[in-house]
PDB file of C-alpha atoms and ligand atoms in Angstrom:
ATOM      1  CA  UNK A   1      41.409  37.282 -68.465  1.00 87.00           C
ATOM      2  CA  UNK A   2      40.063  33.557 -68.274  1.00 90.00           C
ATOM      3  CA  UNK A   3      38.816  31.226 -71.101  1.00 93.00           C
ATOM      4  CA  UNK A   4      36.037  29.289 -70.439  1.00 94.00           C
ATOM      5  CA  UNK A   5      36.207  26.227 -72.840  1.00 94.00           C
ATOM      6  CA  UNK A   6      33.221  25.750 -75.743  1.00 96.00           C
ATOM      7  CA  UNK A   7      32.252  22.637 -77.704  1.00 94.00           C
ATOM      8  CA  UNK A   8      34.507  23.107 -80.800  1.00 98.00           C
ATOM      9  CA  UNK A   9      37.525  24.566 -82.771  1.00 98.00           C
ATOM     10  CA  UNK A  10      37.619  25.070 -86.440  1.00 98.00           C
ATOM     11  CA  UNK A  11      41.112  23.560 -87.236  1.00 98.00           C
ATOM     12  CA  UNK A  12      42.269  23.551 -91.199  1.00 98.00           C
ATOM     13  CA  UNK A  13      39.046  22.975 -92.447  1.00 98.00           C
ATOM     14  CA  UNK A  14      37.334  20.480 -89.577  1.00 98.00           C
ATOM     15  CA  UNK A  15      35.713  21.312 -86.343  1.00 98.00           C
ATOM     16  CA  UNK A  16      37.495  19.124 -83.581  1.00 98.00           C
ATOM     17  CA  UNK A  17      36.946  18.977 -79.833  1.00 98.00           C
ATOM     18  CA  UNK A  18      37.954  21.904 -78.030  1.00 98.00           C
ATOM     19  CA  UNK A  19      40.448  19.630 -75.914  1.00 97.00           C
ATOM     20  CA  UNK A  20      41.918  18.136 -79.111  1.00 98.00           C
ATOM     21  CA  UNK A  21      42.818  21.600 -80.585  1.00 98.00           C
ATOM     22  CA  UNK A  22      46.467  21.160 -80.027  1.00 98.00           C
ATOM     23  CA  UNK A  23      50.045  21.605 -81.642  1.00 98.00           C
ATOM     24  CA  UNK A  24      53.603  20.757 -81.627  1.00 98.00           C
ATOM     25  CA  UNK A  25      56.122  22.746 -79.295  1.00 98.00           C
ATOM     26  CA  UNK A  26      58.001  23.040 -82.490  1.00 98.00           C
ATOM     27  CA  UNK A  27      55.425  25.083 -84.038  1.00 98.00           C
ATOM     28  CA  UNK A  28      57.255  27.568 -85.889  1.00 98.00           C
ATOM     29  CA  UNK A  29      55.388  30.502 -85.481  1.00 98.00           C
ATOM     30  CA  UNK A  30      55.414  29.834 -81.550  1.00 98.00           C
ATOM     31  CA  UNK A  31      58.795  30.139 -82.194  1.00 98.00           C
ATOM     32  CA  UNK A  32      59.382  33.334 -84.004  1.00 98.00           C
ATOM     33  CA  UNK A  33      55.964  35.520 -83.339  1.00 98.00           C
ATOM     34  CA  UNK A  34      54.988  35.028 -87.433  1.00 97.00           C
ATOM     35  CA  UNK A  35      51.277  34.350 -87.006  1.00 98.00           C
ATOM     36  CA  UNK A  36      48.625  36.741 -87.786  1.00 98.00           C
ATOM     37  CA  UNK A  37      45.032  36.723 -85.991  1.00 98.00           C
ATOM     38  CA  UNK A  38      42.114  38.231 -85.407  1.00 99.00           C
ATOM     39  CA  UNK A  39      39.812  39.546 -82.542  1.00 98.00           C
ATOM     40  CA  UNK A  40      35.762  39.773 -83.356  1.00 98.00           C
ATOM     41  CA  UNK A  41      32.987  39.642 -80.982  1.00 98.00           C
ATOM     42  CA  UNK A  42      29.555  37.988 -81.611  1.00 98.00           C
ATOM     43  CA  UNK A  43      26.391  39.403 -79.797  1.00 98.00           C
ATOM     44  CA  UNK A  44      23.145  38.078 -79.577  1.00 96.00           C
ATOM     45  CA  UNK A  45      19.953  39.797 -82.066  1.00 94.00           C
ATOM     46  CA  UNK A  46      16.602  39.203 -82.113  1.00 89.00           C
ATOM     47  CA  UNK A  47      17.610  37.528 -84.860  1.00 92.00           C
ATOM     48  CA  UNK A  48      19.942  35.157 -82.813  1.00 94.00           C
ATOM     49  CA  UNK A  49      23.916  35.183 -82.331  1.00 97.00           C
ATOM     50  CA  UNK A  50      25.817  38.152 -85.147  1.00 98.00           C
ATOM     51  CA  UNK A  51      29.568  38.572 -85.678  1.00 98.00           C
ATOM     52  CA  UNK A  52      29.977  41.847 -86.193  1.00 98.00           C
ATOM     53  CA  UNK A  53      31.814  43.035 -89.185  1.00 98.00           C
ATOM     54  CA  UNK A  54      32.871  39.936 -89.969  1.00 98.00           C
ATOM     55  CA  UNK A  55      33.997  39.998 -93.694  1.00 98.00           C
ATOM     56  CA  UNK A  56      35.764  43.319 -92.746  1.00 98.00           C
ATOM     57  CA  UNK A  57      37.889  41.170 -90.350  1.00 99.00           C
ATOM     58  CA  UNK A  58      38.628  38.261 -92.478  1.00 99.00           C
ATOM     59  CA  UNK A  59      39.483  40.956 -94.990  1.00 98.00           C
ATOM     60  CA  UNK A  60      42.101  42.273 -92.588  1.00 98.00           C
ATOM     61  CA  UNK A  61      43.445  38.815 -91.657  1.00 99.00           C
ATOM     62  CA  UNK A  62      44.002  38.492 -95.552  1.00 98.00           C
ATOM     63  CA  UNK A  63      45.700  41.806 -95.786  1.00 98.00           C
ATOM     64  CA  UNK A  64      47.957  41.035 -92.411  1.00 98.00           C
ATOM     65  CA  UNK A  65      48.983  37.601 -94.209  1.00 98.00           C
ATOM     66  CA  UNK A  66      49.665  39.867 -97.442  1.00 98.00           C
ATOM     67  CA  UNK A  67      51.996  42.135 -95.360  1.00 98.00           C
ATOM     68  CA  UNK A  68      54.066  39.516 -93.967  1.00 98.00           C
ATOM     69  CA  UNK A  69      54.052  37.166 -97.068  1.00 98.00           C
ATOM     70  CA  UNK A  70      52.013  34.633 -95.741  1.00 98.00           C
ATOM     71  CA  UNK A  71      50.050  32.264 -98.347  1.00 98.00           C
ATOM     72  CA  UNK A  72      46.984  31.360 -96.535  1.00 98.00           C
ATOM     73  CA  UNK A  73      44.985  28.587 -97.826  1.00 98.00           C
ATOM     74  CA  UNK A  74      41.792  29.763 -97.476  1.00 98.00           C
ATOM     75  CA  UNK A  75      39.588  32.450 -99.118  1.00 98.00           C
ATOM     76  CA  UNK A  76      37.705  35.284 -97.269  1.00 98.00           C
ATOM     77  CA  UNK A  77      34.542  33.456 -97.632  1.00 98.00           C
ATOM     78  CA  UNK A  78      35.817  30.352 -96.637  1.00 98.00           C
ATOM     79  CA  UNK A  79      36.840  32.029 -93.772  1.00 98.00           C
ATOM     80  CA  UNK A  80      33.603  33.869 -93.102  1.00 98.00           C
ATOM     81  CA  UNK A  81      31.431  30.422 -93.590  1.00 98.00           C
ATOM     82  CA  UNK A  82      34.316  28.429 -91.060  1.00 98.00           C
ATOM     83  CA  UNK A  83      33.642  31.269 -88.712  1.00 98.00           C
ATOM     84  CA  UNK A  84      29.933  31.254 -88.479  1.00 98.00           C
ATOM     85  CA  UNK A  85      30.175  27.267 -88.424  1.00 98.00           C
ATOM     86  CA  UNK A  86      32.106  27.734 -84.744  1.00 98.00           C
ATOM     87  CA  UNK A  87      29.885  30.536 -83.577  1.00 98.00           C
ATOM     88  CA  UNK A  88      27.007  27.903 -84.098  1.00 97.00           C
ATOM     89  CA  UNK A  89      28.621  24.994 -83.235  1.00 97.00           C
ATOM     90  CA  UNK A  90      29.291  26.881 -78.999  1.00 97.00           C
ATOM     91  CA  UNK A  91      25.541  27.291 -78.766  1.00 96.00           C
ATOM     92  CA  UNK A  92      26.418  30.885 -77.528  1.00 97.00           C
ATOM     93  CA  UNK A  93      24.123  33.585 -77.917  1.00 96.00           C
ATOM     94  CA  UNK A  94      27.503  35.910 -77.578  1.00 97.00           C
ATOM     95  CA  UNK A  95      31.064  35.082 -78.039  1.00 98.00           C
ATOM     96  CA  UNK A  96      34.529  36.556 -78.818  1.00 98.00           C
ATOM     97  CA  UNK A  97      35.698  35.025 -81.665  1.00 98.00           C
ATOM     98  CA  UNK A  98      39.846  34.143 -81.883  1.00 98.00           C
ATOM     99  CA  UNK A  99      41.079  33.147 -85.935  1.00 99.00           C
ATOM    100  CA  UNK A 100      44.680  32.755 -86.240  1.00 99.00           C
ATOM    101  CA  UNK A 101      46.914  31.841 -89.274  1.00 99.00           C
ATOM    102  CA  UNK A 102      50.105  30.385 -88.207  1.00 98.00           C
ATOM    103  CA  UNK A 103      53.678  28.790 -89.695  1.00 98.00           C
ATOM    104  CA  UNK A 104      53.142  25.189 -88.956  1.00 98.00           C
ATOM    105  CA  UNK A 105      54.835  21.949 -87.904  1.00 97.00           C
ATOM    106  CA  UNK A 106      57.759  21.125 -90.255  1.00 95.00           C
ATOM    107  CA  UNK A 107      60.660  23.533 -90.655  1.00 96.00           C
ATOM    108  CA  UNK A 108      62.383  25.759 -88.203  1.00 97.00           C
ATOM    109  CA  UNK A 109      64.609  28.725 -89.048  1.00 97.00           C
ATOM    110  CA  UNK A 110      63.696  32.223 -90.260  1.00 97.00           C
ATOM    111  CA  UNK A 111      62.709  31.487 -93.860  1.00 97.00           C
ATOM    112  CA  UNK A 112      59.264  30.997 -93.379  1.00 97.00           C
ATOM    113  CA  UNK A 113      58.623  29.756 -97.369  1.00 97.00           C
ATOM    114  CA  UNK A 114      58.950  25.951 -96.691  1.00 97.00           C
ATOM    115  CA  UNK A 115      56.505  26.716 -93.981  1.00 98.00           C
ATOM    116  CA  UNK A 116      53.209  24.728 -93.873  1.00 98.00           C
ATOM    117  CA  UNK A 117      49.898  27.245 -93.285  1.00 98.00           C
ATOM    118  CA  UNK A 118      47.403  25.805 -90.979  1.00 98.00           C
ATOM    119  CA  UNK A 119      44.553  28.241 -89.571  1.00 98.00           C
ATOM    120  CA  UNK A 120      42.642  27.619 -86.431  1.00 98.00           C
ATOM    121  CA  UNK A 121      39.307  29.636 -84.912  1.00 98.00           C
ATOM    122  CA  UNK A 122      37.972  29.508 -81.747  1.00 98.00           C
ATOM    123  CA  UNK A 123      35.617  31.108 -79.419  1.00 98.00           C
ATOM    124  CA  UNK A 124      34.641  31.405 -76.121  1.00 98.00           C
ATOM    125  CA  UNK A 125      32.677  33.610 -74.103  1.00 97.00           C
ATOM    126  CA  UNK A 126      34.330  37.186 -73.207  1.00 94.00           C
ATOM    127  CA  UNK A 127      33.317  39.791 -71.284  1.00 88.00           C
ATOM    128  CA  UNK A 128      33.884  43.500 -71.183  1.00 88.00           C
ATOM    129  CA  UNK A 129      37.820  43.991 -71.782  1.00 90.00           C
ATOM    130  CA  UNK A 130      38.995  47.269 -69.556  1.00 91.00           C
ATOM    131  CA  UNK A 131      36.055  46.226 -66.837  1.00 87.00           C
ATOM    132  CA  UNK A 132      32.115  46.857 -67.158  1.00 85.00           C
ATOM    133  CA  UNK A 133      32.375  50.223 -66.201  1.00 89.00           C
ATOM    134  CA  UNK A 134      34.601  51.474 -68.839  1.00 89.00           C
ATOM    135  CA  UNK A 135      32.002  53.283 -70.713  1.00 88.00           C
ATOM    136  CA  UNK A 136      30.528  55.186 -67.682  1.00 89.00           C
ATOM    137  CA  UNK A 137      33.384  55.443 -65.112  1.00 94.00           C
ATOM    138  CA  UNK A 138      36.476  55.619 -67.784  1.00 97.00           C
ATOM    139  CA  UNK A 139      40.159  54.481 -67.512  1.00 97.00           C
ATOM    140  CA  UNK A 140      43.527  55.279 -66.156  1.00 98.00           C
ATOM    141  CA  UNK A 141      45.836  55.513 -68.783  1.00 98.00           C
ATOM    142  CA  UNK A 142      49.510  56.296 -68.528  1.00 98.00           C
ATOM    143  CA  UNK A 143      52.145  56.994 -71.385  1.00 98.00           C
ATOM    144  CA  UNK A 144      54.423  54.070 -71.738  1.00 98.00           C
ATOM    145  CA  UNK A 145      58.084  53.818 -71.650  1.00 98.00           C
ATOM    146  CA  UNK A 146      57.414  51.608 -74.930  1.00 98.00           C
ATOM    147  CA  UNK A 147      58.010  53.523 -78.305  1.00 98.00           C
ATOM    148  CA  UNK A 148      54.722  51.838 -80.464  1.00 98.00           C
ATOM    149  CA  UNK A 149      56.624  49.397 -83.322  1.00 98.00           C
ATOM    150  CA  UNK A 150      57.452  51.209 -86.717  1.00 97.00           C
ATOM    151  CA  UNK A 151      56.545  50.857 -89.997  1.00 97.00           C
ATOM    152  CA  UNK A 152      60.206  49.713 -91.325  1.00 97.00           C
ATOM    153  CA  UNK A 153      60.656  47.348 -88.173  1.00 96.00           C
ATOM    154  CA  UNK A 154      57.149  45.533 -87.446  1.00 97.00           C
ATOM    155  CA  UNK A 155      54.690  46.852 -89.674  1.00 97.00           C
ATOM    156  CA  UNK A 156      51.931  47.952 -87.341  1.00 97.00           C
ATOM    157  CA  UNK A 157      49.424  47.384 -89.924  1.00 97.00           C
ATOM    158  CA  UNK A 158      49.629  44.125 -89.953  1.00 98.00           C
ATOM    159  CA  UNK A 159      47.941  41.862 -87.140  1.00 98.00           C
ATOM    160  CA  UNK A 160      51.165  39.694 -86.597  1.00 98.00           C
ATOM    161  CA  UNK A 161      51.356  37.949 -83.158  1.00 98.00           C
ATOM    162  CA  UNK A 162      55.040  39.381 -82.952  1.00 98.00           C
ATOM    163  CA  UNK A 163      53.625  43.118 -82.650  1.00 98.00           C
ATOM    164  CA  UNK A 164      52.002  41.815 -79.503  1.00 98.00           C
ATOM    165  CA  UNK A 165      55.897  42.017 -77.774  1.00 98.00           C
ATOM    166  CA  UNK A 166      55.279  45.928 -77.666  1.00 98.00           C
ATOM    167  CA  UNK A 167      51.712  45.647 -76.548  1.00 98.00           C
ATOM    168  CA  UNK A 168      52.525  43.740 -74.067  1.00 98.00           C
ATOM    169  CA  UNK A 169      55.354  45.246 -72.351  1.00 98.00           C
ATOM    170  CA  UNK A 170      53.375  48.099 -72.527  1.00 98.00           C
ATOM    171  CA  UNK A 171      50.426  46.405 -70.622  1.00 98.00           C
ATOM    172  CA  UNK A 172      52.232  45.122 -68.099  1.00 98.00           C
ATOM    173  CA  UNK A 173      54.348  48.410 -67.355  1.00 98.00           C
ATOM    174  CA  UNK A 174      51.305  50.316 -66.955  1.00 98.00           C
ATOM    175  CA  UNK A 175      48.855  47.421 -64.942  1.00 98.00           C
ATOM    176  CA  UNK A 176      52.645  46.963 -62.747  1.00 98.00           C
ATOM    177  CA  UNK A 177      52.235  51.109 -62.035  1.00 98.00           C
ATOM    178  CA  UNK A 178      48.534  50.946 -61.099  1.00 98.00           C
ATOM    179  CA  UNK A 179      46.860  52.396 -64.596  1.00 98.00           C
ATOM    180  CA  UNK A 180      44.573  50.564 -66.974  1.00 98.00           C
ATOM    181  CA  UNK A 181      46.324  50.761 -69.957  1.00 98.00           C
ATOM    182  CA  UNK A 182      49.086  52.284 -71.338  1.00 98.00           C
ATOM    183  CA  UNK A 183      49.038  55.042 -74.133  1.00 98.00           C
ATOM    184  CA  UNK A 184      51.869  54.344 -76.319  1.00 98.00           C
ATOM    185  CA  UNK A 185      53.811  57.205 -78.498  1.00 98.00           C
ATOM    186  CA  UNK A 186      54.861  56.784 -82.085  1.00 98.00           C
ATOM    187  CA  UNK A 187      58.807  57.417 -83.009  1.00 97.00           C
ATOM    188  CA  UNK A 188      57.967  61.230 -84.147  1.00 97.00           C
ATOM    189  CA  UNK A 189      56.355  61.144 -80.473  1.00 98.00           C
ATOM    190  CA  UNK A 190      52.903  61.192 -81.721  1.00 98.00           C
ATOM    191  CA  UNK A 191      49.461  59.747 -79.967  1.00 98.00           C
ATOM    192  CA  UNK A 192      49.690  56.237 -81.667  1.00 98.00           C
ATOM    193  CA  UNK A 193      47.034  54.260 -79.858  1.00 98.00           C
ATOM    194  CA  UNK A 194      47.301  51.913 -76.939  1.00 98.00           C
ATOM    195  CA  UNK A 195      47.596  48.163 -76.455  1.00 98.00           C
ATOM    196  CA  UNK A 196      44.587  46.406 -78.242  1.00 98.00           C
ATOM    197  CA  UNK A 197      42.989  49.660 -78.776  1.00 98.00           C
ATOM    198  CA  UNK A 198      42.855  52.637 -81.065  1.00 98.00           C
ATOM    199  CA  UNK A 199      42.498  56.455 -79.698  1.00 98.00           C
ATOM    200  CA  UNK A 200      40.171  59.332 -79.907  1.00 98.00           C
ATOM    201  CA  UNK A 201      41.054  62.418 -78.453  1.00 98.00           C
ATOM    202  CA  UNK A 202      38.302  65.989 -78.614  1.00 98.00           C
ATOM    203  CA  UNK A 203      39.799  69.617 -78.988  1.00 98.00           C
ATOM    204  CA  UNK A 204      37.972  72.242 -79.685  1.00 98.00           C
ATOM    205  CA  UNK A 205      34.829  70.502 -79.693  1.00 98.00           C
ATOM    206  CA  UNK A 206      36.161  67.613 -82.524  1.00 98.00           C
ATOM    207  CA  UNK A 207      37.509  64.339 -82.225  1.00 98.00           C
ATOM    208  CA  UNK A 208      40.771  63.643 -83.751  1.00 98.00           C
ATOM    209  CA  UNK A 209      42.057  60.253 -83.902  1.00 98.00           C
ATOM    210  CA  UNK A 210      46.172  58.800 -85.134  1.00 98.00           C
ATOM    211  CA  UNK A 211      46.735  58.538 -88.785  1.00 97.00           C
ATOM    212  CA  UNK A 212      47.965  54.612 -89.374  1.00 96.00           C
ATOM    213  CA  UNK A 213      51.472  56.576 -90.186  1.00 96.00           C
ATOM    214  CA  UNK A 214      51.755  56.940 -86.127  1.00 98.00           C
ATOM    215  CA  UNK A 215      51.983  53.154 -86.177  1.00 98.00           C
ATOM    216  CA  UNK A 216      48.035  52.325 -85.114  1.00 98.00           C
ATOM    217  CA  UNK A 217      46.191  49.434 -86.549  1.00 98.00           C
ATOM    218  CA  UNK A 218      43.804  49.979 -89.142  1.00 97.00           C
ATOM    219  CA  UNK A 219      40.649  49.483 -86.317  1.00 98.00           C
ATOM    220  CA  UNK A 220      37.229  48.355 -87.381  1.00 98.00           C
ATOM    221  CA  UNK A 221      35.725  49.779 -84.446  1.00 98.00           C
ATOM    222  CA  UNK A 222      37.704  52.902 -85.405  1.00 98.00           C
ATOM    223  CA  UNK A 223      36.408  53.273 -88.413  1.00 98.00           C
ATOM    224  CA  UNK A 224      33.092  51.986 -87.220  1.00 98.00           C
ATOM    225  CA  UNK A 225      33.139  54.559 -84.850  1.00 98.00           C
ATOM    226  CA  UNK A 226      34.102  57.247 -87.201  1.00 98.00           C
ATOM    227  CA  UNK A 227      30.910  56.347 -89.344  1.00 98.00           C
ATOM    228  CA  UNK A 228      28.612  56.804 -86.145  1.00 98.00           C
ATOM    229  CA  UNK A 229      30.181  60.058 -84.857  1.00 98.00           C
ATOM    230  CA  UNK A 230      29.806  61.304 -88.227  1.00 98.00           C
ATOM    231  CA  UNK A 231      26.248  60.228 -88.363  1.00 98.00           C
ATOM    232  CA  UNK A 232      25.360  62.131 -85.102  1.00 98.00           C
ATOM    233  CA  UNK A 233      26.816  65.446 -86.357  1.00 98.00           C
ATOM    234  CA  UNK A 234      30.135  65.842 -84.739  1.00 98.00           C
ATOM    235  CA  UNK A 235      33.402  66.508 -86.438  1.00 98.00           C
ATOM    236  CA  UNK A 236      35.895  63.820 -86.766  1.00 98.00           C
ATOM    237  CA  UNK A 237      39.170  63.769 -88.185  1.00 98.00           C
ATOM    238  CA  UNK A 238      42.746  62.113 -89.073  1.00 98.00           C
ATOM    239  CA  UNK A 239      45.502  64.085 -86.915  1.00 98.00           C
ATOM    240  CA  UNK A 240      48.569  64.080 -85.711  1.00 98.00           C
ATOM    241  CA  UNK A 241      48.354  64.066 -81.690  1.00 98.00           C
ATOM    242  CA  UNK A 242      50.122  65.449 -79.211  1.00 98.00           C
ATOM    243  CA  UNK A 243      50.617  63.771 -75.642  1.00 97.00           C
ATOM    244  CA  UNK A 244      49.919  67.372 -73.949  1.00 98.00           C
ATOM    245  CA  UNK A 245      46.881  67.237 -76.837  1.00 98.00           C
ATOM    246  CA  UNK A 246      45.762  64.636 -74.246  1.00 98.00           C
ATOM    247  CA  UNK A 247      46.135  65.975 -70.757  1.00 98.00           C
ATOM    248  CA  UNK A 248      44.287  69.043 -71.911  1.00 98.00           C
ATOM    249  CA  UNK A 249      41.588  66.898 -73.670  1.00 98.00           C
ATOM    250  CA  UNK A 250      37.995  67.721 -73.365  1.00 98.00           C
ATOM    251  CA  UNK A 251      37.190  63.840 -73.767  1.00 98.00           C
ATOM    252  CA  UNK A 252      39.047  60.848 -74.529  1.00 98.00           C
ATOM    253  CA  UNK A 253      38.074  57.130 -75.334  1.00 98.00           C
ATOM    254  CA  UNK A 254      39.638  54.171 -76.977  1.00 98.00           C
ATOM    255  CA  UNK A 255      37.653  51.598 -78.504  1.00 98.00           C
ATOM    256  CA  UNK A 256      38.388  48.049 -80.375  1.00 98.00           C
ATOM    257  CA  UNK A 257      36.155  44.896 -80.578  1.00 98.00           C
ATOM    258  CA  UNK A 258      37.375  43.899 -77.397  1.00 97.00           C
ATOM    259  CA  UNK A 259      37.407  47.224 -75.539  1.00 97.00           C
ATOM    260  CA  UNK A 260      33.983  48.534 -77.393  1.00 97.00           C
ATOM    261  CA  UNK A 261      33.911  52.099 -76.332  1.00 97.00           C
ATOM    262  CA  UNK A 262      35.332  52.700 -73.321  1.00 97.00           C
ATOM    263  CA  UNK A 263      36.188  56.259 -71.769  1.00 97.00           C
ATOM    264  CA  UNK A 264      39.446  57.871 -70.361  1.00 98.00           C
ATOM    265  CA  UNK A 265      39.184  59.395 -66.915  1.00 98.00           C
ATOM    266  CA  UNK A 266      42.699  60.529 -67.011  1.00 98.00           C
ATOM    267  CA  UNK A 267      45.954  60.604 -68.661  1.00 98.00           C
ATOM    268  CA  UNK A 268      49.294  60.386 -66.806  1.00 98.00           C
ATOM    269  CA  UNK A 269      47.071  61.759 -63.771  1.00 98.00           C
ATOM    270  CA  UNK A 270      46.013  64.761 -65.620  1.00 98.00           C
ATOM    271  CA  UNK A 271      41.636  64.272 -65.251  1.00 98.00           C
ATOM    272  CA  UNK A 272      39.544  64.504 -67.884  1.00 98.00           C
ATOM    273  CA  UNK A 273      35.793  65.419 -68.324  1.00 96.00           C
ATOM    274  CA  UNK A 274      33.971  61.521 -68.300  1.00 96.00           C
ATOM    275  CA  UNK A 275      32.276  60.090 -69.847  1.00 92.00           C
ATOM    276  CA  UNK A 276      32.304  63.351 -71.879  1.00 96.00           C
ATOM    277  CA  UNK A 277      28.946  64.324 -73.960  1.00 97.00           C
ATOM    278  CA  UNK A 278      30.532  62.822 -77.322  1.00 98.00           C
ATOM    279  CA  UNK A 279      32.060  59.651 -75.817  1.00 98.00           C
ATOM    280  CA  UNK A 280      28.797  58.688 -74.084  1.00 97.00           C
ATOM    281  CA  UNK A 281      26.322  59.010 -77.183  1.00 98.00           C
ATOM    282  CA  UNK A 282      28.769  57.265 -79.439  1.00 98.00           C
ATOM    283  CA  UNK A 283      29.116  54.623 -76.998  1.00 97.00           C
ATOM    284  CA  UNK A 284      25.223  54.153 -76.575  1.00 97.00           C
ATOM    285  CA  UNK A 285      24.686  53.994 -80.231  1.00 98.00           C
ATOM    286  CA  UNK A 286      27.557  51.567 -80.990  1.00 98.00           C
ATOM    287  CA  UNK A 287      26.079  48.936 -77.994  1.00 97.00           C
ATOM    288  CA  UNK A 288      23.086  49.456 -80.055  1.00 98.00           C
ATOM    289  CA  UNK A 289      24.399  49.244 -83.764  1.00 98.00           C
ATOM    290  CA  UNK A 290      26.155  45.797 -82.754  1.00 97.00           C
ATOM    291  CA  UNK A 291      23.614  44.396 -81.504  1.00 97.00           C
ATOM    292  CA  UNK A 292      21.685  44.930 -84.919  1.00 96.00           C
ATOM    293  CA  UNK A 293      19.259  47.505 -83.469  1.00 97.00           C
ATOM    294  CA  UNK A 294      20.045  50.349 -85.581  1.00 97.00           C
ATOM    295  CA  UNK A 295      18.540  50.398 -89.211  1.00 97.00           C
ATOM    296  CA  UNK A 296      21.277  52.324 -91.162  1.00 97.00           C
ATOM    297  CA  UNK A 297      24.218  50.094 -89.575  1.00 98.00           C
ATOM    298  CA  UNK A 298      22.156  46.530 -89.993  1.00 96.00           C
ATOM    299  CA  UNK A 299      24.911  45.686 -92.689  1.00 97.00           C
ATOM    300  CA  UNK A 300      27.070  45.692 -90.296  1.00 98.00           C
ATOM    301  CA  UNK A 301      25.729  42.520 -88.174  1.00 97.00           C
ATOM    302  CA  UNK A 302      26.068  39.357 -90.041  1.00 98.00           C
ATOM    303  CA  UNK A 303      23.803  36.149 -88.865  1.00 97.00           C
ATOM    304  CA  UNK A 304      25.230  33.430 -88.107  1.00 96.00           C
ATOM    305  CA  UNK A 305      22.031  31.497 -89.227  1.00 86.00           C
TER     306      UNK A 305
HETATM  307  N1  LIG B   1      44.872  48.380 -82.029  1.00 75.16           N
HETATM  308  C1  LIG B   1      45.504  47.136 -81.339  1.00 75.16           C
HETATM  309  C2  LIG B   1      46.926  47.429 -81.045  1.00 75.16           C
HETATM  310  C3  LIG B   1      44.654  46.285 -81.368  1.00 75.16           C
HETATM  311  O1  LIG B   1      45.070  45.033 -80.890  1.00 75.16           O
HETATM  312  C4  LIG B   1      43.451  46.459 -81.187  1.00 75.16           C
HETATM  313  C5  LIG B   1      42.451  45.057 -81.589  1.00 75.16           C
HETATM  314  C6  LIG B   1      42.621  47.509 -81.578  1.00 75.16           C
HETATM  315  C7  LIG B   1      43.606  48.328 -82.441  1.00 75.16           C
HETATM  316  C8  LIG B   1      41.300  47.685 -82.481  1.00 75.16           C
HETATM  317  O2  LIG B   1      40.799  47.132 -83.511  1.00 75.16           O
HETATM  318  P1  LIG B   1      39.913  46.413 -83.633  1.00 75.16           P
HETATM  319  O3  LIG B   1      39.024  45.206 -82.690  1.00 75.16           O
HETATM  320  O4  LIG B   1      39.614  46.270 -85.596  1.00 75.16           O
HETATM  321  O5  LIG B   1      38.986  47.972 -83.689  1.00 75.16           O
HETATM  322  N2  LIG B   1      42.456  44.216 -80.008  1.00 75.16           N
HETATM  323  C9  LIG B   1      41.885  43.108 -79.629  1.00 75.16           C
HETATM  324  C10 LIG B   1      42.339  42.547 -78.474  1.00 75.16           C
HETATM  325  C11 LIG B   1      43.901  42.348 -78.642  1.00 75.16           C
HETATM  326  C12 LIG B   1      43.731  41.156 -77.419  1.00 75.16           C
HETATM  327  O6  LIG B   1      43.614  39.995 -77.724  1.00 75.16           O
HETATM  328  O7  LIG B   1      43.700  40.872 -76.188  1.00 75.16           O
HETATM  329  C13 LIG B   1      40.645  42.999 -79.766  1.00 75.16           C
HETATM  330  O8  LIG B   1      39.966  44.110 -79.504  1.00 75.16           O
HETATM  331  O9  LIG B   1      39.701  42.058 -80.259  1.00 75.16           O
END
């Protein structure tokens, strides 16, 4: 999906012009996949742009860095303020925001201990990740021939740049085969997640979502959707899910910051009712919540000011 430039990018404490936000080709992370990053959205609200669960995303950036062993030179509060500065400087009513921390220029080789850590935050306007009608018409999934990365090789709980080799292999394979998105299974053969979204599957009237042990990222949208679903009176359980559970699902959806709530209309060409009633009402509530229109979820919305 193409990027539309905005005014400024935050780099190591300063707002620099978009076209000046450059790095050297020998930047360490470009070679070894050792960055940590986030994907966050700001939405237009009655009180100006507001960033959805900003603090939770920045806390997860810190968690990812801790797993990698990367010392982040900025606190959560500093990065929260920096993110607001970037959105404010863009003048955009809504935006996709990409903070990234990476080992910088000056060292080569796999020992990151002597490396400097740089941090940048950019934002730009970004539309629906899986298409404008993903909530109503749904997306076609194909089970990937690639296995989801495992805890003792590439910890999936850390949102590291290198982990996305696995997602990219799966995504391109699925798109080349004519599908919208890939469904990744864990080493044990359980459903893990998609290339950039967590998964929910309805069986026997209950919504099931895979545990982190199955190799999924601890999704912030997954957590919002779980709260919304329970508040709407639906049962939600964290549970191992077999591939065949998807084939006979009563409904199924994906969720993530970029993809929001996207219904699934088939997995490996087995049709799934779409959008299911739980998916439709959760998606509708989520869309109001992100814009600060639901009182009980007002704390999730952090105004740029
Ligand atoms: N799993 C993966 C692998 C993942 O990348 C994401 C976010 C999620 C689950 C959902 O997490 P959350 O956003 O906290 O609900 N994927 C980002 C898109 C990746 C991309 O750059 O493309 C996103 O949604 O921002």
